[in-house]
Tab-separated table of C-alpha atoms and ligand atoms in Angstrom:
chain	number	residue	atom	x	y	z
P	1	MET	CA	-66.961	43.792	35.380
P	2	ARG	CA	-70.013	41.561	35.190
P	3	ARG	CA	-72.605	42.789	32.737
P	4	SER	CA	-75.992	41.375	33.418
P	5	GLU	CA	-79.128	42.281	31.561
P	6	PRO	CA	-80.975	44.952	33.433
P	7	ARG	CA	-83.857	43.409	35.331
P	8	LEU	CA	-86.154	46.190	34.203
P	9	GLN	CA	-85.630	45.241	30.595
P	10	ARG	CA	-86.487	41.609	31.207
P	11	LYS	CA	-89.479	42.535	33.315
P	12	LEU	CA	-90.893	44.890	30.718
P	13	LEU	CA	-90.457	42.297	27.995
P	14	ALA	CA	-92.117	39.621	30.103
P	15	TRP	CA	-95.030	41.938	30.778
P	16	LEU	CA	-95.340	42.765	27.119
P	17	LEU	CA	-94.765	39.343	25.595
P	18	GLY	CA	-96.789	37.310	28.105
P	19	PRO	CA	-100.162	38.956	27.418
P	20	LEU	CA	-99.373	39.247	23.702
P	21	ALA	CA	-98.654	35.510	23.486
P	22	VAL	CA	-101.931	34.694	25.222
P	23	LEU	CA	-103.719	37.081	22.911
P	24	LEU	CA	-102.102	35.470	19.889
P	25	VAL	CA	-103.220	31.984	20.961
P	26	LEU	CA	-106.791	33.175	21.517
P	27	ASP	CA	-106.772	35.003	18.223
P	28	THR	CA	-105.434	31.971	16.362
P	29	GLY	CA	-108.282	29.904	17.805
P	30	ALA	CA	-110.854	32.498	16.760
P	31	ALA	CA	-109.336	32.822	13.283
P	32	TYR	CA	-109.384	29.040	12.823
P	33	TRP	CA	-113.001	28.768	13.845
P	34	ASN	CA	-114.014	31.615	11.555
P	35	SER	CA	-112.065	30.318	8.563
P	36	LEU	CA	-113.547	26.880	8.983
P	37	ARG	CA	-117.012	28.371	8.958
P	38	PHE	CA	-116.321	30.308	5.749
P	39	SER	CA	-114.663	27.452	3.911
P	40	ASN	CA	-117.566	25.154	4.812
P	41	LEU	CA	-120.049	27.768	3.687
P	42	ALA	CA	-118.325	28.040	0.300
P	43	TYR	CA	-117.628	24.341	-0.363
P	44	ASP	CA	-120.907	23.074	1.071
P	45	ARG	CA	-122.729	25.009	-1.604
P	46	ALA	CA	-120.636	23.297	-4.276
P	47	LEU	CA	-121.399	19.930	-2.684
P	48	HIS	CA	-125.115	20.704	-2.799
P	49	GLU	CA	-124.821	21.603	-6.498
P	50	ILE	CA	-123.245	18.234	-7.195
P	51	GLY	CA	-126.077	16.565	-5.312
P	52	ARG	CA	-128.615	18.459	-7.412
P	53	GLU	CA	-126.774	17.418	-10.599
P	54	ILE	CA	-126.925	13.775	-9.519
P	55	ALA	CA	-130.629	14.032	-8.788
P	56	MET	CA	-131.118	15.298	-12.378
P	57	HIS	CA	-129.804	11.956	-13.618
P	58	VAL	CA	-132.586	9.996	-11.956
P	59	ARG	CA	-135.216	8.915	-14.493
P	60	LEU	CA	-138.587	7.425	-13.975
P	61	ASP	CA	-138.809	3.832	-15.132
P	62	GLY	CA	-142.627	3.561	-15.044
P	63	GLU	CA	-143.340	4.205	-11.384
P	64	ARG	CA	-139.776	3.367	-10.165
P	65	PRO	CA	-136.984	5.895	-10.226
P	66	ARG	CA	-133.682	4.714	-11.679
P	67	LEU	CA	-130.266	6.426	-11.668
P	68	GLU	CA	-128.781	6.836	-15.094
P	69	LEU	CA	-125.304	8.251	-14.491
P	70	SER	CA	-122.827	7.011	-17.049
P	71	LYS	CA	-119.148	6.630	-16.109
P	72	PRO	CA	-117.949	9.561	-18.301
P	73	ALA	CA	-120.708	11.800	-16.972
P	74	ALA	CA	-119.737	10.860	-13.399
P	75	ASP	CA	-116.067	11.515	-14.140
P	76	ILE	CA	-116.874	15.011	-15.371
P	77	LEU	CA	-119.101	15.671	-12.405
P	78	PHE	CA	-116.593	14.495	-9.864
P	79	VAL	CA	-113.458	15.914	-11.365
P	80	ASP	CA	-111.451	17.487	-8.566
P	81	PRO	CA	-107.669	17.862	-8.364
P	82	GLU	CA	-107.542	17.664	-4.555
P	83	ASP	CA	-110.401	15.735	-3.092
P	84	ARG	CA	-112.165	12.457	-3.578
P	85	LEU	CA	-115.948	12.486	-3.864
P	86	PHE	CA	-118.419	9.744	-2.968
P	87	TYR	CA	-122.148	9.622	-3.542
P	88	ARG	CA	-125.190	7.481	-3.095
P	89	VAL	CA	-128.792	7.799	-4.120
P	90	VAL	CA	-131.591	6.101	-2.221
P	91	GLY	CA	-135.233	5.956	-3.264
P	92	ALA	CA	-138.029	7.262	-1.084
P	93	ASP	CA	-138.770	3.693	-0.035
P	94	GLY	CA	-135.135	3.135	1.000
P	95	THR	CA	-133.974	1.148	-2.046
P	96	HIS	CA	-130.450	1.747	-3.159
P	97	LEU	CA	-130.551	3.423	-6.582
P	98	GLY	CA	-126.850	3.955	-7.231
P	99	GLY	CA	-123.454	5.208	-6.062
P	100	ASP	CA	-121.317	3.865	-3.250
P	101	ALA	CA	-123.405	1.387	-1.297
P	102	GLN	CA	-120.913	1.470	1.571
P	103	LEU	CA	-121.482	5.137	2.266
P	104	PRO	CA	-122.691	5.329	5.887
P	105	ALA	CA	-126.416	5.866	6.232
P	106	PRO	CA	-127.354	9.511	6.837
P	107	ARG	CA	-127.543	10.603	10.471
P	108	ASN	CA	-130.948	12.078	9.667
P	109	ALA	CA	-132.984	9.981	7.252
P	110	ARG	CA	-135.531	12.734	6.629
P	111	PRO	CA	-133.689	16.071	6.595
P	112	ALA	CA	-135.929	19.113	6.238
P	113	GLY	CA	-133.699	20.817	3.641
P	114	SER	CA	-130.123	19.666	3.369
P	115	ASP	CA	-127.906	18.431	6.186
P	116	PHE	CA	-124.141	18.875	6.329
P	117	TYR	CA	-121.865	17.123	8.849
P	118	GLY	CA	-118.502	15.452	9.350
P	119	ALA	CA	-118.240	11.682	8.848
P	120	THR	CA	-115.739	8.963	7.886
P	121	VAL	CA	-115.798	7.151	4.566
P	122	HIS	CA	-113.361	4.333	3.820
P	123	GLY	CA	-111.271	5.469	6.759
P	124	GLU	CA	-111.001	9.067	5.578
P	125	PRO	CA	-112.626	12.071	7.238
P	126	VAL	CA	-115.169	13.678	4.954
P	127	ARG	CA	-117.812	16.369	4.855
P	128	MET	CA	-121.182	14.753	4.177
P	129	MET	CA	-124.165	16.344	2.481
P	130	VAL	CA	-127.581	14.706	2.721
P	131	ALA	CA	-130.637	16.161	0.979
P	132	ARG	CA	-134.009	15.146	-0.287
P	133	MET	CA	-134.293	16.206	-3.864
P	134	ARG	CA	-136.993	16.030	-6.491
P	135	ILE	CA	-135.765	14.329	-9.616
P	136	GLY	CA	-137.097	17.077	-11.927
P	137	PRO	CA	-138.738	20.515	-11.913
P	138	ASP	CA	-142.250	19.092	-11.935
P	139	ALA	CA	-143.819	18.952	-8.466
P	140	GLN	CA	-145.487	15.603	-9.345
P	141	LEU	CA	-142.117	13.874	-9.673
P	142	PRO	CA	-140.953	11.719	-6.750
P	143	GLU	CA	-138.136	12.582	-4.341
P	144	VAL	CA	-134.884	10.698	-3.742
P	145	LEU	CA	-132.349	10.947	-0.918
P	146	VAL	CA	-128.963	12.109	-2.248
P	147	GLN	CA	-125.752	11.788	-0.217
P	148	VAL	CA	-122.510	13.369	-1.390
P	149	ALA	CA	-119.274	13.103	0.650
P	150	GLU	CA	-116.022	14.903	-0.021
P	151	THR	CA	-112.620	14.550	1.629
P	152	LEU	CA	-111.348	17.596	3.513
P	153	HIS	CA	-108.074	18.466	1.746
P	154	LYS	CA	-109.028	21.739	0.107
P	155	ARG	CA	-111.152	22.790	3.034
P	156	ASP	CA	-108.162	22.254	5.375
P	157	ARG	CA	-105.823	24.083	3.053
P	158	PHE	CA	-108.225	26.988	2.681
P	159	THR	CA	-108.801	27.194	6.437
P	160	TRP	CA	-105.117	27.190	7.293
P	161	GLU	CA	-104.306	29.711	4.595
P	162	MET	CA	-106.855	32.063	6.087
P	163	VAL	CA	-105.529	31.486	9.611
P	164	ALA	CA	-102.005	32.190	8.408
P	165	ASN	CA	-103.187	35.396	6.753
P	166	VAL	CA	-104.540	36.617	10.052
P	167	VAL	CA	-101.868	35.316	12.432
P	168	LEU	CA	-98.625	35.922	10.542
P	169	PRO	CA	-98.907	39.731	10.440
P	170	GLN	CA	-99.665	39.656	14.151
P	171	LEU	CA	-96.624	37.512	14.840
P	172	LEU	CA	-94.534	39.956	12.856
P	173	LEU	CA	-95.980	42.796	14.905
P	174	ILE	CA	-95.036	41.063	18.139
P	175	VAL	CA	-91.491	40.410	16.980
P	176	MET	CA	-91.166	44.043	15.975
P	177	ALA	CA	-92.636	45.261	19.266
P	178	THR	CA	-90.143	43.055	21.101
P	179	LEU	CA	-87.236	44.525	19.187
P	180	VAL	CA	-88.480	48.071	19.674
P	181	VAL	CA	-88.981	47.569	23.401
P	182	TRP	CA	-85.607	45.854	23.708
P	183	PHE	CA	-83.716	48.651	22.058
P	184	GLY	CA	-85.872	51.370	23.566
P	185	VAL	CA	-85.373	50.122	27.079
P	186	SER	CA	-81.658	49.573	26.465
P	187	ARG	CA	-81.307	53.153	25.385
P	188	GLY	CA	-83.547	54.366	28.184
P	189	LEU	CA	-81.454	52.497	30.732
P	190	GLU	CA	-78.175	53.748	29.333
P	191	PRO	CA	-77.952	56.642	31.832
P	192	LEU	CA	-78.472	54.135	34.644
P	193	GLN	CA	-75.688	51.946	33.288
P	194	ARG	CA	-73.445	54.993	33.124
P	195	LEU	CA	-74.402	55.818	36.697
P	196	ARG	CA	-73.573	52.288	37.731
P	197	ARG	CA	-70.173	52.466	36.056
P	198	ALA	CA	-69.537	55.842	37.661
P	199	VAL	CA	-70.096	54.244	41.062
P	200	SER	CA	-68.328	50.946	40.468
P	201	ASP	CA	-65.257	52.520	38.858
P	202	ARG	CA	-64.808	54.843	41.781
P	203	SER	CA	-61.992	54.471	44.296
P	204	HIS	CA	-63.095	53.796	47.860
P	205	LEU	CA	-61.347	57.023	48.857
P	206	ASP	CA	-63.253	59.158	46.389
P	207	LEU	CA	-66.208	60.603	48.247
P	208	SER	CA	-66.871	63.446	45.828
P	209	PRO	CA	-70.525	63.730	44.811
P	210	ILE	CA	-71.753	61.706	41.823
P	211	ASP	CA	-72.494	63.878	38.811
P	212	THR	CA	-76.279	64.196	38.585
P	213	HIS	CA	-76.087	65.928	35.231
P	214	ASP	CA	-77.791	63.303	33.037
P	215	VAL	CA	-79.278	61.117	35.726
P	216	PRO	CA	-82.955	60.335	34.970
P	217	GLY	CA	-85.450	62.186	37.157
P	218	GLU	CA	-86.723	58.939	38.711
P	219	VAL	CA	-83.403	58.048	40.290
P	220	ARG	CA	-82.333	61.591	40.990
P	221	PRO	CA	-83.558	61.552	44.637
P	222	LEU	CA	-81.658	58.300	45.190
P	223	VAL	CA	-78.440	59.768	43.802
P	224	ASP	CA	-78.972	62.914	45.875
P	225	ASP	CA	-79.353	60.757	48.975
P	226	VAL	CA	-76.218	58.798	48.115
P	227	ASN	CA	-74.365	62.083	47.629
P	228	ALA	CA	-75.617	63.348	50.964
P	229	LEU	CA	-74.498	60.095	52.578
P	230	MET	CA	-71.062	60.428	50.982
P	231	ALA	CA	-70.797	63.982	52.236
P	232	ARG	CA	-71.580	62.766	55.754
P	233	LEU	CA	-69.072	59.929	55.365
P	234	GLY	CA	-66.526	62.452	54.134
P	235	ARG	CA	-67.041	64.569	57.228
P	236	THR	CA	-66.705	61.497	59.446
P	237	PHE	CA	-63.483	60.480	57.679
P	238	ASP	CA	-62.123	63.998	58.035
P	239	PHE	CA	-63.007	63.967	61.671
P	240	GLN	CA	-61.363	60.571	62.175
P	241	ASN	CA	-58.247	61.625	60.314
P	242	ARG	CA	-57.973	64.800	62.346
P	243	PHE	CA	-58.483	62.797	65.482
P	244	VAL	CA	-55.778	60.294	64.599
P	245	ALA	CA	-53.396	63.134	63.738
P	246	ASP	CA	-54.241	64.943	66.981
P	247	ALA	CA	-53.877	61.750	68.965
P	248	ALA	CA	-50.496	61.021	67.384
P	249	HIS	CA	-49.403	64.551	68.148
P	250	GLN	CA	-50.637	64.299	71.735
P	251	LEU	CA	-48.863	60.982	72.251
P	252	LYS	CA	-45.578	62.112	70.710
P	253	THR	CA	-44.794	64.731	73.343
P	254	PRO	CA	-45.187	62.567	76.443
P	255	VAL	CA	-43.414	59.639	74.783
P	256	SER	CA	-40.377	61.730	73.837
P	257	GLY	CA	-40.478	63.287	77.329
P	258	LEU	CA	-40.416	59.810	78.787
P	259	LYS	CA	-37.437	58.852	76.613
P	260	ALA	CA	-35.535	62.000	77.580
P	261	GLN	CA	-36.122	61.316	81.271
P	262	ILE	CA	-34.944	57.721	80.917
P	263	GLU	CA	-31.764	58.848	79.130
P	264	LEU	CA	-31.170	61.342	81.914
P	265	ALA	CA	-31.689	58.696	84.580
P	266	LEU	CA	-29.330	56.311	82.785
P	267	ARG	CA	-26.557	58.890	82.949
P	268	GLU	CA	-26.958	59.407	86.694
P	269	ASN	CA	-24.585	57.656	89.048
P	270	ASP	CA	-25.971	58.942	92.270
P	271	LEU	CA	-28.583	56.493	93.517
P	272	GLN	CA	-30.534	59.294	95.187
P	273	ARG	CA	-30.842	61.149	91.909
P	274	VAL	CA	-31.780	57.990	90.033
P	275	ARG	CA	-34.564	57.515	92.527
P	276	HIS	CA	-35.728	61.047	91.950
P	277	SER	CA	-35.697	60.528	88.171
P	278	LEU	CA	-37.648	57.322	88.569
P	279	ALA	CA	-40.253	59.136	90.609
P	280	GLN	CA	-40.578	61.697	87.803
P	281	LEU	CA	-40.743	58.889	85.296
P	282	TYR	CA	-43.564	57.289	87.222
P	283	ILE	CA	-45.574	60.500	87.053
P	284	SER	CA	-44.986	60.808	83.304
P	285	ALA	CA	-45.863	57.177	82.690
P	286	ASP	CA	-49.021	57.650	84.731
P	287	ARG	CA	-50.000	60.672	82.671
P	288	LEU	CA	-49.308	58.765	79.470
P	289	SER	CA	-51.341	55.806	80.562
P	290	ARG	CA	-54.223	58.150	81.402
P	291	LEU	CA	-54.014	59.684	77.956
P	292	VAL	CA	-53.961	56.290	76.288
P	293	ARG	CA	-56.904	55.172	78.411
P	294	GLN	CA	-58.873	58.237	77.400
P	295	LEU	CA	-58.089	57.803	73.715
P	296	LEU	CA	-59.270	54.211	73.915
P	297	SER	CA	-62.341	55.306	75.790
P	298	LEU	CA	-63.165	57.832	73.073
P	299	ALA	CA	-62.850	55.177	70.410
P	300	ARG	CA	-65.002	52.828	72.488
P	301	ASN	CA	-67.779	55.378	72.924
P	302	GLU	CA	-68.099	56.437	69.309
P	303	PRO	CA	-71.716	56.732	68.159
P	304	GLY	CA	-71.292	53.376	66.415
P	305	ALA	CA	-70.892	51.726	69.814
P	306	LEU	CA	-74.650	51.855	70.295
P	307	ASP	CA	-75.027	48.357	68.816
P	308	SER	CA	-72.665	46.723	71.274
P	309	MET	CA	-74.016	48.550	74.295
P	310	GLN	CA	-75.798	46.633	77.035
P	311	LEU	CA	-78.367	48.954	78.549
P	312	GLN	CA	-79.656	47.758	81.879
P	313	PRO	CA	-81.976	49.224	84.482
P	314	LEU	CA	-79.867	51.165	86.955
P	315	ASP	CA	-80.570	53.438	89.919
P	316	LEU	CA	-78.815	56.709	89.058
P	317	ASN	CA	-79.124	57.907	92.649
P	318	ALA	CA	-77.359	54.891	94.153
P	319	HIS	CA	-74.801	54.732	91.383
P	320	ALA	CA	-73.831	58.410	91.728
P	321	LEU	CA	-73.474	58.001	95.499
P	322	GLU	CA	-71.272	54.934	95.078
P	323	VAL	CA	-68.948	56.628	92.578
P	324	SER	CA	-68.791	59.837	94.640
P	325	MET	CA	-67.678	57.843	97.695
P	326	GLU	CA	-64.716	56.505	95.752
P	327	TRP	CA	-63.518	60.063	95.143
P	328	VAL	CA	-63.455	61.057	98.834
P	329	PRO	CA	-59.739	60.238	99.359
P	330	GLN	CA	-58.804	62.249	96.265
P	331	ALA	CA	-60.906	65.196	97.450
P	332	LEU	CA	-59.381	65.036	100.912
P	333	LYS	CA	-55.916	65.204	99.378
P	334	ARG	CA	-56.857	68.559	97.845
P	335	ASN	CA	-58.744	69.644	100.904
P	336	ILE	CA	-62.005	69.730	99.012
P	337	ASP	CA	-65.350	69.177	100.635
P	338	LEU	CA	-67.009	66.552	98.433
P	339	GLY	CA	-70.729	66.267	99.141
P	340	PHE	CA	-73.655	64.280	97.843
P	341	GLU	CA	-77.305	65.351	97.690
P	342	GLY	CA	-79.545	62.616	96.385
P	343	THR	CA	-83.243	61.828	96.173
P	344	ASP	CA	-85.097	59.708	98.705
P	345	HIS	CA	-86.213	57.305	95.976
P	346	ALA	CA	-84.535	55.375	93.238
P	347	LEU	CA	-84.057	57.077	89.850
P	348	MET	CA	-84.279	54.197	87.432
P	349	ILE	CA	-82.695	54.765	84.052
P	350	ASP	CA	-81.483	52.516	81.248
P	351	ALA	CA	-77.725	52.698	81.307
P	352	ASP	CA	-74.484	50.907	80.635
P	353	HIS	CA	-73.010	50.485	84.103
P	354	ASP	CA	-69.328	50.966	83.214
P	355	ARG	CA	-69.890	53.835	80.831
P	356	LEU	CA	-72.005	55.717	83.342
P	357	ARG	CA	-69.221	55.301	85.896
P	358	GLU	CA	-66.762	56.721	83.367
P	359	LEU	CA	-69.012	59.721	82.793
P	360	LEU	CA	-69.266	60.386	86.518
P	361	ASN	CA	-65.532	59.880	87.034
P	362	ASN	CA	-64.649	62.419	84.368
P	363	LEU	CA	-67.035	65.071	85.709
P	364	ILE	CA	-66.013	64.592	89.362
P	365	ASP	CA	-62.341	64.463	88.373
P	366	ASN	CA	-62.660	67.821	86.599
P	367	ALA	CA	-64.581	69.375	89.467
P	368	ILE	CA	-61.925	68.314	91.990
P	369	ARG	CA	-58.996	69.010	89.701
P	370	TYR	CA	-60.019	72.505	88.652
P	371	SER	CA	-61.538	73.707	91.967
P	372	GLN	CA	-59.551	75.851	94.350
P	373	PRO	CA	-58.177	73.882	97.259
P	374	GLY	CA	-60.523	74.277	100.176
P	375	GLY	CA	-63.519	74.535	97.867
P	376	ARG	CA	-66.705	72.528	97.719
P	377	VAL	CA	-67.807	69.981	95.136
P	378	THR	CA	-71.353	68.641	95.260
P	379	VAL	CA	-72.824	65.744	93.325
P	380	GLN	CA	-76.607	65.998	93.081
P	381	THR	CA	-79.342	63.806	91.694
P	382	SER	CA	-82.947	64.871	91.324
P	383	GLN	CA	-86.111	64.111	89.423
P	384	THR	CA	-86.911	66.984	87.109
P	385	GLY	CA	-90.111	65.761	85.508
P	386	ASP	CA	-92.334	62.736	84.960
P	387	ASP	CA	-89.849	61.184	82.586
P	388	GLN	CA	-86.542	62.866	83.294
P	389	CYS	CA	-83.939	63.029	86.018
P	390	ARG	CA	-80.817	65.103	86.491
P	391	LEU	CA	-77.303	64.433	87.596
P	392	ALA	CA	-75.446	67.633	88.513
P	393	ILE	CA	-71.875	68.256	89.614
P	394	ASN	CA	-71.123	71.716	90.899
P	395	ASP	CA	-67.803	73.074	92.017
P	396	ASP	CA	-66.077	76.213	93.218
P	397	GLY	CA	-63.563	76.290	90.397
P	398	PRO	CA	-62.847	79.169	88.063
P	399	ARG	CA	-65.914	80.005	86.012
P	400	ILE	CA	-65.812	78.670	82.478
P	401	PRO	CA	-66.454	81.690	80.201
P	402	VAL	CA	-69.721	81.573	78.260
P	403	GLU	CA	-67.990	81.522	74.866
P	404	GLU	CA	-66.005	78.443	75.911
P	405	ARG	CA	-68.968	76.445	77.170
P	406	ALA	CA	-69.610	74.631	73.907
P	407	ARG	CA	-65.984	74.247	72.934
P	408	ILE	CA	-64.744	72.472	76.039
P	409	PHE	CA	-66.750	69.414	74.941
P	410	GLU	CA	-64.583	69.187	71.828
P	411	ARG	CA	-61.697	66.775	71.709
P	412	PHE	CA	-58.347	68.100	72.939
P	413	HIS	CA	-59.838	71.472	73.794
P	414	ARG	CA	-58.595	72.935	77.074
P	415	LEU	CA	-59.048	76.392	78.525
P	416	LEU	CA	-56.092	78.657	78.062
P	417	GLY	CA	-53.946	78.856	81.153
P	418	THR	CA	-55.165	75.570	82.654
P	419	GLN	CA	-52.316	74.558	84.914
P	420	GLU	CA	-53.490	71.094	85.849
P	421	ASP	CA	-52.452	68.045	83.917
P	422	GLY	CA	-54.848	66.832	81.279
P	423	SER	CA	-55.436	66.063	77.656
P	424	GLY	CA	-58.718	67.798	76.902
P	425	LEU	CA	-60.458	64.490	76.222
P	426	GLY	CA	-62.470	64.046	79.420
P	427	LEU	CA	-65.495	66.139	78.460
P	428	ALA	CA	-65.479	64.781	74.911
P	429	ILE	CA	-65.832	61.305	76.420
P	430	VAL	CA	-68.584	62.538	78.749
P	431	SER	CA	-70.437	64.010	75.817
P	432	GLU	CA	-70.185	60.795	73.771
P	433	ILE	CA	-71.385	58.648	76.655
P	434	ALA	CA	-74.292	61.014	77.282
P	435	THR	CA	-75.270	60.778	73.630
P	436	LEU	CA	-75.163	56.983	73.775
P	437	HIS	CA	-77.639	57.144	76.660
P	438	GLY	CA	-79.938	59.644	74.986
P	439	ALA	CA	-78.972	62.163	77.663
P	440	ARG	CA	-78.377	65.910	77.314
P	441	ILE	CA	-75.606	67.931	78.982
P	442	THR	CA	-75.765	71.560	80.009
P	443	LEU	CA	-73.173	73.749	81.637
P	444	GLU	CA	-74.160	76.753	83.721
P	445	GLU	CA	-72.752	78.967	86.318
P	446	ASP	CA	-73.197	77.460	89.715
P	447	SER	CA	-76.321	78.741	91.462
P	448	ASP	CA	-74.268	80.062	94.356
P	449	GLY	CA	-72.383	82.296	91.939
P	450	VAL	CA	-69.009	80.579	92.349
P	451	GLY	CA	-67.849	77.903	89.937
P	452	ASN	CA	-69.706	75.762	87.404
P	453	THR	CA	-72.516	73.257	87.314
P	454	PHE	CA	-72.441	70.414	84.788
P	455	SER	CA	-75.884	68.846	84.463
P	456	VAL	CA	-76.755	65.650	82.630
P	457	PHE	CA	-80.445	64.974	82.004
P	458	PHE	CA	-81.336	61.287	81.588
P	459	PRO	CA	-84.658	59.912	80.402
P	460	LEU	CA	-86.268	57.877	83.168
P	461	ARG	CA	-87.221	54.276	82.484
P	462	ALA	CA	-90.787	54.109	81.227
P	463	GLY	CA	-93.142	53.281	84.089
P	464	ASP	CA	-90.535	53.800	86.812
P	465	GLY	CA	-90.571	57.585	86.884
P	466	ALA	CA	-93.801	58.421	88.629
P	467	ALA	CA	-93.582	55.733	91.278
P	468	PRO	CA	-91.099	56.664	93.995
P	469	ALA	CA	-89.609	53.614	95.711
P	470	ALA	CA	-90.066	53.249	99.446
E	501	ADP	N1	-65.165	71.813	86.512
E	501	ADP	C1	-64.393	72.583	85.751
E	501	ADP	N2	-64.033	73.803	86.166
E	501	ADP	C2	-63.275	74.571	85.416
E	501	ADP	N3	-62.799	74.251	84.193
E	501	ADP	C3	-63.113	73.064	83.740
E	501	ADP	C4	-63.922	72.178	84.486
E	501	ADP	N4	-64.071	71.061	83.760
E	501	ADP	C5	-63.386	71.240	82.617
E	501	ADP	N5	-62.807	72.429	82.583
E	501	ADP	C6	-61.971	72.996	81.511
E	501	ADP	O1	-62.274	72.266	80.349
E	501	ADP	C7	-61.109	71.669	79.795
E	501	ADP	C8	-61.421	70.349	79.203
E	501	ADP	O2	-61.722	69.395	80.174
E	501	ADP	P1	-61.547	67.875	79.864
E	501	ADP	O3	-62.203	67.635	78.601
E	501	ADP	O4	-61.980	67.085	81.053
E	501	ADP	O5	-60.009	67.708	79.625
E	501	ADP	P2	-58.808	67.713	80.678
E	501	ADP	O6	-59.416	67.615	82.012
E	501	ADP	O7	-58.034	66.525	80.288
E	501	ADP	O8	-58.125	68.997	80.400
E	501	ADP	C9	-60.186	71.551	80.944
E	501	ADP	O9	-58.850	71.608	80.505
E	501	ADP	C10	-60.531	72.778	81.729
E	501	ADP	O10	-59.825	73.898	81.226
E	502	MG	MG1	-60.799	66.267	82.603
């Protein structure tokens, strides 16, 4: 069995991790920006202090300021394990007083207080401080421009350490959330997996309901529907099985009868008697072929046949007349008065031509077959409403008792004591064909009090009903 990750699990994780990842990126950006600000704030102050210290080493040589920063003093001032420091002092008149002459000129030659910005010194990125500073506490003393630059190593380290402090716990949280969701959803979906196994491990013959005991509430209606479907399927299978068994039973008798008659005929020497046996055989074979035809017709008109059916516009009135005419010789043989009473306009319905003929044939056949000789059979068509028409066949036969009226439409059901040949399938076929056409059958006593009336009500074609043809 293939075990794929449940889609739900992947979907939930995607929904969770996607936004969290975006959030993490945004947060990392914000943390970086903030950390940079703080590290600059802290280290810029130190840089300013160094600048102030340098300014203290400027002495007045008469009127001219002069920088007196000895090498050891500078070494102490600039001692730093991580970064390199550069400086330069310029007099108020722009003369270079000391430090690194190659330090780039300040971006603002007359800063109001002190100015801090990024620059490049000797190919290395630095933070630059520029400030005007008085060379001593006395307000009379002149000012000099002090520049101090420092490489960015400790600032970078500090910034990234702060970013890591913020981001790492969040990353850990996301990983943990992922694990929790993963396991949580796995456990939550476990009943569904069990349900899936219960269905996939099942034999195709097992139509018993699925156990809904620990099915989650969300899928419960689905499982109930599947169970209902299986129950319906079960009934259909039962019905089919019964039908096949009945059909086999029904076929067995005539086939063994046929065999017995053939054996009998084979033993005869008298040609006259052989002829007689053959005539009997013909009748039996005819009966058998009718039975087989009806069984096939039943199978053909199962409710599932709806897909393959070709409904076409058809005039019920004309069609009923045409089929009735074909039965005249048969009626004459039994001395039955077969009549037709139609409408004076077409009754257009949507129908399958051959199936409708089969329906009519079965009803007329019954009416003629079960009527008393000398009786009357009438086929009628009429419009019974704006959107409905009726096909009725009434006869003079023995009345079908009320309690039998529903049952005679069942397969193989025949009235007790029916003498005529038959299988009990005709009305079952009629009923199936009617259903396929959306029609409804009723059976009543004939209005004249003798015999039965079978009525089939068909829906008229939309638009054709109200307009009688010329
Ligand atoms: N017009 C009718 N008049 C009296 N009985 C009928 C009529 N049509 C059907 N029946 C009864 O209903 C039974 C079932 O009819 P049907 O399904 O056509 O099967 P079959 O004609 O093969 O017996 C018949 O055996 C008969 O007893
Ligand atoms: Mg019949």
